[in-house]
Coordinates of N, CA and C in Angstrom, one line a residue:
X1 N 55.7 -68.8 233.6 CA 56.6 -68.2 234.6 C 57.6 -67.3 233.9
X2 N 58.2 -67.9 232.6 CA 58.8 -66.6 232.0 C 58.1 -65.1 231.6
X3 N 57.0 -65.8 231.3 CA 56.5 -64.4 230.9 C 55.8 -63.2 232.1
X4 N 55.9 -63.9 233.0 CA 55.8 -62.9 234.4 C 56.9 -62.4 235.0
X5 N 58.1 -63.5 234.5 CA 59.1 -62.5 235.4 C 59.5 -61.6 234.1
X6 N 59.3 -61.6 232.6 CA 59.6 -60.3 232.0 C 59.0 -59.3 232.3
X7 N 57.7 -59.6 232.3 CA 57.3 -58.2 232.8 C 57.5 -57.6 234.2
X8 N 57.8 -58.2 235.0 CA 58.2 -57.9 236.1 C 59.3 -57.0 235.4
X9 N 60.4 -57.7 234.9 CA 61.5 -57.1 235.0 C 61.1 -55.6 234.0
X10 N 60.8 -55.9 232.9 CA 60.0 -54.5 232.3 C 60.0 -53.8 233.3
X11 N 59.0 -54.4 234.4 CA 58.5 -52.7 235.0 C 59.7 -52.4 235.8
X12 N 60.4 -53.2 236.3 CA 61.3 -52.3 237.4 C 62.8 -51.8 236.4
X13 N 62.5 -52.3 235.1 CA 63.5 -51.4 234.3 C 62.5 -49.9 234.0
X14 N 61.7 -50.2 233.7 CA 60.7 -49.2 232.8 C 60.7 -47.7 234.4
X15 N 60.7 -48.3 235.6 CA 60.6 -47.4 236.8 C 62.1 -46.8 237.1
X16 N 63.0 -47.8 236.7 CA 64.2 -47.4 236.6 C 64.5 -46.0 235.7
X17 N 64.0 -45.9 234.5 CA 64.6 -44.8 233.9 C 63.6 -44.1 234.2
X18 N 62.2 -44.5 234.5 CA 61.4 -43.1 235.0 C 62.0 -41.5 235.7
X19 N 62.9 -43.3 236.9 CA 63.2 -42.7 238.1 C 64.4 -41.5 237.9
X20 N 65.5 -42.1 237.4 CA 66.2 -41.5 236.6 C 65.9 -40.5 235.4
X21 N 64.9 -40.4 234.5 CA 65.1 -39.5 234.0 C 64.4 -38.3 234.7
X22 N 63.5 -38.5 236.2 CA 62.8 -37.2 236.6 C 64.4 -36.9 237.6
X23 N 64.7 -37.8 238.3 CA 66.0 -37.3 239.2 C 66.9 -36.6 238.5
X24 N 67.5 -36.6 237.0 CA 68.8 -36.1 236.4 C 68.6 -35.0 236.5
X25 N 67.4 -33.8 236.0 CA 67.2 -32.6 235.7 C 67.0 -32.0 236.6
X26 N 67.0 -32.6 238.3 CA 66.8 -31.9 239.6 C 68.6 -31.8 240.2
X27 N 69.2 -33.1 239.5 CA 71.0 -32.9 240.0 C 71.5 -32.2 239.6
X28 N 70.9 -32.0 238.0 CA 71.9 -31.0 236.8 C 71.6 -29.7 237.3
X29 N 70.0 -29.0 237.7 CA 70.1 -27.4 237.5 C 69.9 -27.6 238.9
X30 N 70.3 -28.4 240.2 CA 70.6 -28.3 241.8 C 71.7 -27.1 241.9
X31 N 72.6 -27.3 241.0 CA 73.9 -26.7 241.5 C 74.4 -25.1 240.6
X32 N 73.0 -25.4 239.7 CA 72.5 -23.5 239.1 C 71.9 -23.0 239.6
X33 N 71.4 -23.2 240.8 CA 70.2 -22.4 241.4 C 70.7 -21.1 241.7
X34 N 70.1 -19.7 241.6 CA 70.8 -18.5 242.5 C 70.8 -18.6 243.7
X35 N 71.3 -18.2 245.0 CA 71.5 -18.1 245.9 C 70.2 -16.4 246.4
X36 N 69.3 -16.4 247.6 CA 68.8 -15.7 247.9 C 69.3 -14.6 248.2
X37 N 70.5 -14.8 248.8 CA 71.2 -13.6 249.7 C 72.5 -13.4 248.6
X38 N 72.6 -12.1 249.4 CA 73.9 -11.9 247.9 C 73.5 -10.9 247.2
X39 N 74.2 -10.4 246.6 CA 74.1 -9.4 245.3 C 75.2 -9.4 244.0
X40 N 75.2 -9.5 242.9 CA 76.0 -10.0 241.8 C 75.8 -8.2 241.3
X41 N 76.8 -7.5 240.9 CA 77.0 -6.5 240.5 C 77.9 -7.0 238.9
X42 N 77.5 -6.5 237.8 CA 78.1 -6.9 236.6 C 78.0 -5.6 235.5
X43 N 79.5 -5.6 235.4 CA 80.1 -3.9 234.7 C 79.6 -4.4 233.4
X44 N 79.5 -3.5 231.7 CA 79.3 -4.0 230.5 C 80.3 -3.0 229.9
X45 N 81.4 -2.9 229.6 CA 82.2 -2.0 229.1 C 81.8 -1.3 227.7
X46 N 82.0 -0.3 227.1 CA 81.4 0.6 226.2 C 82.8 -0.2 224.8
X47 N 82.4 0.6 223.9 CA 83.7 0.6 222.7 C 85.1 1.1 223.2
X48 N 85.8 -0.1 222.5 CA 87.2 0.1 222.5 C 88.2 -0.1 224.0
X49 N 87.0 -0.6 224.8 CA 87.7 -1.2 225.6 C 88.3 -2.6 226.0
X50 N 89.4 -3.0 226.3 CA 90.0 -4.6 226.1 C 89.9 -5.2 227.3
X51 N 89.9 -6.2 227.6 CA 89.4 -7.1 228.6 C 90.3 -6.6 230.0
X52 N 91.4 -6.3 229.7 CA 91.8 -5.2 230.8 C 91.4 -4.4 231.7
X53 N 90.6 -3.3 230.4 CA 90.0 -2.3 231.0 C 88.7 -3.0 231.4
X54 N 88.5 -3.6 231.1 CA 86.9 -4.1 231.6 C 87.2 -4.5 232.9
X55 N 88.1 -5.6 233.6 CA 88.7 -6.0 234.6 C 88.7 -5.0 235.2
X56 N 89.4 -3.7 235.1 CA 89.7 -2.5 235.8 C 88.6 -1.9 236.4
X57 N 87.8 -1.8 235.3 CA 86.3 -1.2 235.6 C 85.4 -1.9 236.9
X58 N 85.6 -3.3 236.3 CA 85.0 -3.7 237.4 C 85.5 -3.4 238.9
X59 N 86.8 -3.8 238.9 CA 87.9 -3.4 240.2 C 87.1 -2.5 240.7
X60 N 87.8 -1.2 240.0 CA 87.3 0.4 240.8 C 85.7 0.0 241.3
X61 N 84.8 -0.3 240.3 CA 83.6 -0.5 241.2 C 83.0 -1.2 242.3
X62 N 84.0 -2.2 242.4 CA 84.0 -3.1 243.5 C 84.7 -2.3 244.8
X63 N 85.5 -1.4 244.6 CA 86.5 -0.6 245.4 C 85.7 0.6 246.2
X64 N 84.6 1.1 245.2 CA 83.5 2.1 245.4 C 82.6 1.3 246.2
X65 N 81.9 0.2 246.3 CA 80.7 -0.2 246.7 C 81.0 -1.4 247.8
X66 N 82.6 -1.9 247.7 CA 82.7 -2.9 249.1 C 82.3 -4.1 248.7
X67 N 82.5 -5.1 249.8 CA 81.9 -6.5 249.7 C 80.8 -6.8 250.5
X68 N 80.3 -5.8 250.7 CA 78.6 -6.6 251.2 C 77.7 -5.3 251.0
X69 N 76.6 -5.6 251.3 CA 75.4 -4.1 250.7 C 74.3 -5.0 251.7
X70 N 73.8 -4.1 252.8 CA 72.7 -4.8 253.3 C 72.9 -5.3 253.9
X71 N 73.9 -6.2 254.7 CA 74.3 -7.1 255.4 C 74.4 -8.6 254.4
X72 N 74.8 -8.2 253.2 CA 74.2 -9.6 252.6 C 76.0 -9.3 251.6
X73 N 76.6 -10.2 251.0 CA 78.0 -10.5 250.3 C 77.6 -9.1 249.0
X74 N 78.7 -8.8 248.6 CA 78.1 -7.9 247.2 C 79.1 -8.4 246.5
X75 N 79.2 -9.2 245.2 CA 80.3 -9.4 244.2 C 80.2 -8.6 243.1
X76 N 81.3 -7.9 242.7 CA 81.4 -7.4 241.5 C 82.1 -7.9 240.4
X77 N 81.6 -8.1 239.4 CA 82.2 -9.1 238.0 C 82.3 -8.1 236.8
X78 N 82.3 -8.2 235.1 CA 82.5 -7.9 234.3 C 81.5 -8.7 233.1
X79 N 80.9 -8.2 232.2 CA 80.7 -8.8 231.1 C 81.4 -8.5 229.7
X80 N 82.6 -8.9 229.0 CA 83.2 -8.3 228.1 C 82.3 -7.7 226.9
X81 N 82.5 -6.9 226.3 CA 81.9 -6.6 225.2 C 82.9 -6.4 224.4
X82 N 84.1 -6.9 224.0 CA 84.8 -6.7 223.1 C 84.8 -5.9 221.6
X83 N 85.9 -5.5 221.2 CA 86.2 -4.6 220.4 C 86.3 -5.5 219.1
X84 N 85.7 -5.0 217.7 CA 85.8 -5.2 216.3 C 86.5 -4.8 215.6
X85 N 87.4 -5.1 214.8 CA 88.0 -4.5 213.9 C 88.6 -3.2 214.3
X86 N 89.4 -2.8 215.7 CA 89.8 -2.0 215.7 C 88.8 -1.1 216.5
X87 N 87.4 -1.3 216.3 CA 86.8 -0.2 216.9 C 85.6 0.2 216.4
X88 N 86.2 -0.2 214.7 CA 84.9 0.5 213.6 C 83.4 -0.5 213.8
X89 N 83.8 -1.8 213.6 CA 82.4 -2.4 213.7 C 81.8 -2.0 215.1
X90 N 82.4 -1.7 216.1 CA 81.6 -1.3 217.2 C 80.8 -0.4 217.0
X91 N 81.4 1.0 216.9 CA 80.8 2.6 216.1 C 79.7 2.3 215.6
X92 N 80.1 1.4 214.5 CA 78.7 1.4 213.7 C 77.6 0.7 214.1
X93 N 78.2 -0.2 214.6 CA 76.9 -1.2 215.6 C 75.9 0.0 216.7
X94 N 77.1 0.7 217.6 CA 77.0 1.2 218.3 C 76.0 2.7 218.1
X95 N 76.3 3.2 216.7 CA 74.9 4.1 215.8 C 73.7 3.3 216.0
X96 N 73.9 2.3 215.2 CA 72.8 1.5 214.6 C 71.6 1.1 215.9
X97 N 72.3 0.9 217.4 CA 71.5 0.9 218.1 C 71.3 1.8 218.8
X98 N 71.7 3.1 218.7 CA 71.7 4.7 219.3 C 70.4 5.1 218.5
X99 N 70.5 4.9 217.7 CA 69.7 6.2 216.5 C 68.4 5.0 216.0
X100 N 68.6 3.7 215.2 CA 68.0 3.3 214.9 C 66.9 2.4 215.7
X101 N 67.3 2.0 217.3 CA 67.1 0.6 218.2 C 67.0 -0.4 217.9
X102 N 68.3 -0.6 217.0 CA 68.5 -2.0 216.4 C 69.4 -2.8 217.2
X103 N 68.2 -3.8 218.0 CA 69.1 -4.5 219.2 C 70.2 -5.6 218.7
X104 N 71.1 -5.8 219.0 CA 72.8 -6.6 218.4 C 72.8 -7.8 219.6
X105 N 72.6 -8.8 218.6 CA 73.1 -10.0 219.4 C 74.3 -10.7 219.1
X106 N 75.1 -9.4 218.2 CA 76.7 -9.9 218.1 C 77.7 -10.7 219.0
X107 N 77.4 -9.7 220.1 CA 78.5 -10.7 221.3 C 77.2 -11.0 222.3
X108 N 75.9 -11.0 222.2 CA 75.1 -10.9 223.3 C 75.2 -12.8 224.0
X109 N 75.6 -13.8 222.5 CA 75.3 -15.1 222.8 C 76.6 -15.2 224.2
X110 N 78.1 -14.8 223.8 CA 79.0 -14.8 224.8 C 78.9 -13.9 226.3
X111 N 77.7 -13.0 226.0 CA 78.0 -12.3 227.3 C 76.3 -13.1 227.9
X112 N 75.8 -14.0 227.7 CA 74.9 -14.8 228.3 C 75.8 -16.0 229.1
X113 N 76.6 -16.6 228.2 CA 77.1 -17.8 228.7 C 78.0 -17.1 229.6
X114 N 79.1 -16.0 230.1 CA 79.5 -15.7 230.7 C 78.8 -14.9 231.9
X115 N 77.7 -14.1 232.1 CA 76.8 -14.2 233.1 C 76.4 -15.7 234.0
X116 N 76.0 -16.6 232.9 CA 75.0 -17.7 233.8 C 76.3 -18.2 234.7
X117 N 78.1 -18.0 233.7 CA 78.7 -18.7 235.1 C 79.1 -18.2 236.4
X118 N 79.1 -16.2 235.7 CA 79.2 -15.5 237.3 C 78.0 -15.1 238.2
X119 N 77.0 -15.2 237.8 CA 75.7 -14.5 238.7 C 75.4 -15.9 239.6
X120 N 75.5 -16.1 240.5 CA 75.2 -16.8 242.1 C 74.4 -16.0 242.8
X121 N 73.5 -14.8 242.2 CA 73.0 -14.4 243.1 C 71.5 -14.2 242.3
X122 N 70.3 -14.1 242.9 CA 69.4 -13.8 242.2 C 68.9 -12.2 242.5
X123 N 69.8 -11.8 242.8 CA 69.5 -10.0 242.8 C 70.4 -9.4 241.9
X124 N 70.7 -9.1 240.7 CA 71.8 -8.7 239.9 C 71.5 -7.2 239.4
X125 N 72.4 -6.3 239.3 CA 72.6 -5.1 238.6 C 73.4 -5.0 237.8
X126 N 73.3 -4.5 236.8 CA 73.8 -4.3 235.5 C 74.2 -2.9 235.3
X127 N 75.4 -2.8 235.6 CA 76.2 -1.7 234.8 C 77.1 -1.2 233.5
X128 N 76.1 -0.5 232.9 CA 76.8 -0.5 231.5 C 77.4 0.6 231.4
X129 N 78.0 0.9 230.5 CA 78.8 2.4 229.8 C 79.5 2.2 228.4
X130 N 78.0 3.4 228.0 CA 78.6 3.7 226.5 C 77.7 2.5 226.1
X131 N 78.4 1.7 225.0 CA 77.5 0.9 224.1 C 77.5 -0.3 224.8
X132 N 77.6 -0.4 226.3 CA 77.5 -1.5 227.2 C 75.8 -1.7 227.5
X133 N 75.4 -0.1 227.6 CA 74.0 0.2 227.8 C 73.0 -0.6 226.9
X134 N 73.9 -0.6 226.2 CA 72.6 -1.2 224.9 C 72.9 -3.0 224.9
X135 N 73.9 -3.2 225.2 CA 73.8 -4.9 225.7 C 73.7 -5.0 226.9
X136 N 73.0 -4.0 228.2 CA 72.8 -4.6 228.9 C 71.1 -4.5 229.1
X137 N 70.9 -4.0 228.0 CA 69.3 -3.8 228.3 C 68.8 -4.7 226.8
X138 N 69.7 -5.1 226.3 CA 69.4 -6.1 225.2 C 69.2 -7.5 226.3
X139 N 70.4 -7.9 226.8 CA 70.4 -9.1 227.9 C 69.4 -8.9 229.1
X140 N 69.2 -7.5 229.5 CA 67.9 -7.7 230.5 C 66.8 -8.5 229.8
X141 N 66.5 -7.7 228.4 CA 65.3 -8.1 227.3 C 65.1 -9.5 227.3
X142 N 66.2 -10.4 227.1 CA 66.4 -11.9 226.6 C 65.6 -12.5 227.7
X143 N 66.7 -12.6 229.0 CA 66.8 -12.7 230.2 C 65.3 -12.7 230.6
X144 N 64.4 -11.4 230.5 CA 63.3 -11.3 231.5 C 62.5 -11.5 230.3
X145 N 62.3 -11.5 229.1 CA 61.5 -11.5 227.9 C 60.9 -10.6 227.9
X146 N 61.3 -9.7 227.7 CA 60.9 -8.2 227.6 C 61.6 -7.7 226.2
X147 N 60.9 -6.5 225.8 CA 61.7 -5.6 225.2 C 62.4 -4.5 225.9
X148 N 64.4 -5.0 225.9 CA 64.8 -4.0 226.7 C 65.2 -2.7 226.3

């Protein structure tokens, strides 16, 4: 009799964490899903701009384009691309993927984690300027596995 009710108990432990471990990864990425409707607009600021101006940038663009497009919400955000040393590590980065297409995943890891927590929408446009261009087609790259 013991040894039937262990295994009993086995199995409805053993179905227990089944159950739980297929349920956890449907609660955890339930509340990442994009949203259908909507549109996520996201500025990439060029060299030597400070989180200010990036903010700014996005403003004015959101000012130009409104809150909806299509009949559907339109949000406009920012992805920082921060300044180096004053400017110079930018420059040279900023050569190095002009002239050479040497794609920079300097700040690309920070402007990933900061995308996944503004984009809510699964239709997104990417607006760069200046050496924004080149991280925003670096992050398209990642993003869609492409070479951007």
């Amino acid at each position: 009799m013991t040894n039937n009710f262990l295994k009993e108990y086995s199995k409805v432990i053993g179905s227990f964490f089944i159950f739980i471990f297929l349920l956890i990864p449907n609660l955890s990425f339930a509340s990442g899903q994009c949203s259908k409707n909507g549109y996520t607009v996201l500025t990439l600021n060029g060299v030597l701009t400070n989180e200010s101006g990036a903010k700014q940038n996005a403003y004015f663009l959101s000012q130009k384009l409104g809150d909806n497009y299509n009949n559907q919400s339109l949000k406009v955000d920012y992805l920082l691309n921060p300044s180096h040393m004053g400017g110079v590590l930018d420059f040279t980065q900023a050569f190095a993927q002009g002239f050479f297409h040497v794609q920079s995943d300097y700040n690309l890891v920070e402007m990933m984690n900061d995308a996944s927590n503004k984009i809510t929408t699964q239709k997104v446009l990417l607006v760069g300027h200046s050496q924004g261009n080149f991280y925003a087609n670096n992050l398209y790259g990642k993003i869609a596995d492409v070479d951007g």
